[in-house]
């Protein structure tokens, strides 16, 4: 995948709770600007799927920690066709089941799991020669604190529930909203790498915006940052 000719590589961190449009926005922005793309949430879902698949007691942090290093998780970074596999098995479908969704917060809260996945995410970001859009919940604060651009997407609980229930065919909007609020509380209050907005992140409220409007907003922010980086590198080269 080629970036815009002559443009410097940029690392973009996009954080925010579920239902704010992170994945759709991140993939579209990466594709439009010729950047790689990484869905970090899929990696936590993948390791959760592995735990469930192997009968690990999700209520026992010590049991989870003991095997956190066992699964081999591989993420494809093409925004047009992102992939995720565990031990060679394609798990793009299985990790989206309700069973995994209900257990991912508990698994993600275990420090050993976060350390393992964070190292994997940093390795992938460093290997992206032309730049990358990384989306998640703690990218700008913990995983990539030196990212060139940090964006925090927000939206009202009602808007997020409507979007998420639309993705999950037949889902009850009220039940979906309650689940999202519960997930927010769990992710925001965990001791290790909680969901939080980085001090230098640009906040974008997507409640009243269409997906296309959000994409255009983020693309503009990335292009401005890339232009700024080009100027800085040009000045350095001229010294």
PDB file of C-alpha atoms in Angstrom, residues 114 137-138 141-142 186-197:
ATOM      1  CA  UNK A 114      -2.826  -5.693  28.220  1.00  0.00           C
ATOM      2  CA  UNK A 137      -9.587   2.737  23.819  1.00  0.00           C
ATOM      3  CA  UNK A 138      -6.115   3.498  25.178  1.00  0.00           C
ATOM      4  CA  UNK A 141      -2.816   7.459  26.366  1.00  0.00           C
ATOM      5  CA  UNK A 142      -0.920   4.186  26.692  1.00  0.00           C
ATOM      6  CA  UNK A 186     -15.787  -1.254  33.141  1.00  0.00           C
ATOM      7  CA  UNK A 187     -13.334   0.138  30.592  1.00  0.00           C
ATOM      8  CA  UNK A 188     -13.064   3.563  32.252  1.00  0.00           C
ATOM      9  CA  UNK A 189     -12.566   2.250  35.787  1.00  0.00           C
ATOM     10  CA  UNK A 190     -10.059  -0.551  35.205  1.00  0.00           C
ATOM     11  CA  UNK A 191      -6.695   0.024  36.847  1.00  0.00           C
ATOM     12  CA  UNK A 192      -4.596  -0.860  33.812  1.00  0.00           C
ATOM     13  CA  UNK A 193      -4.861   1.442  30.765  1.00  0.00           C
ATOM     14  CA  UNK A 194      -8.435   2.673  31.247  1.00  0.00           C
ATOM     15  CA  UNK A 195     -10.521   4.215  28.491  1.00  0.00           C
ATOM     16  CA  UNK A 196      -9.585   7.896  28.637  1.00  0.00           C
ATOM     17  CA  UNK A 197      -9.058  10.902  26.413  1.00  0.00           C
TER      18      UNK A 197
END
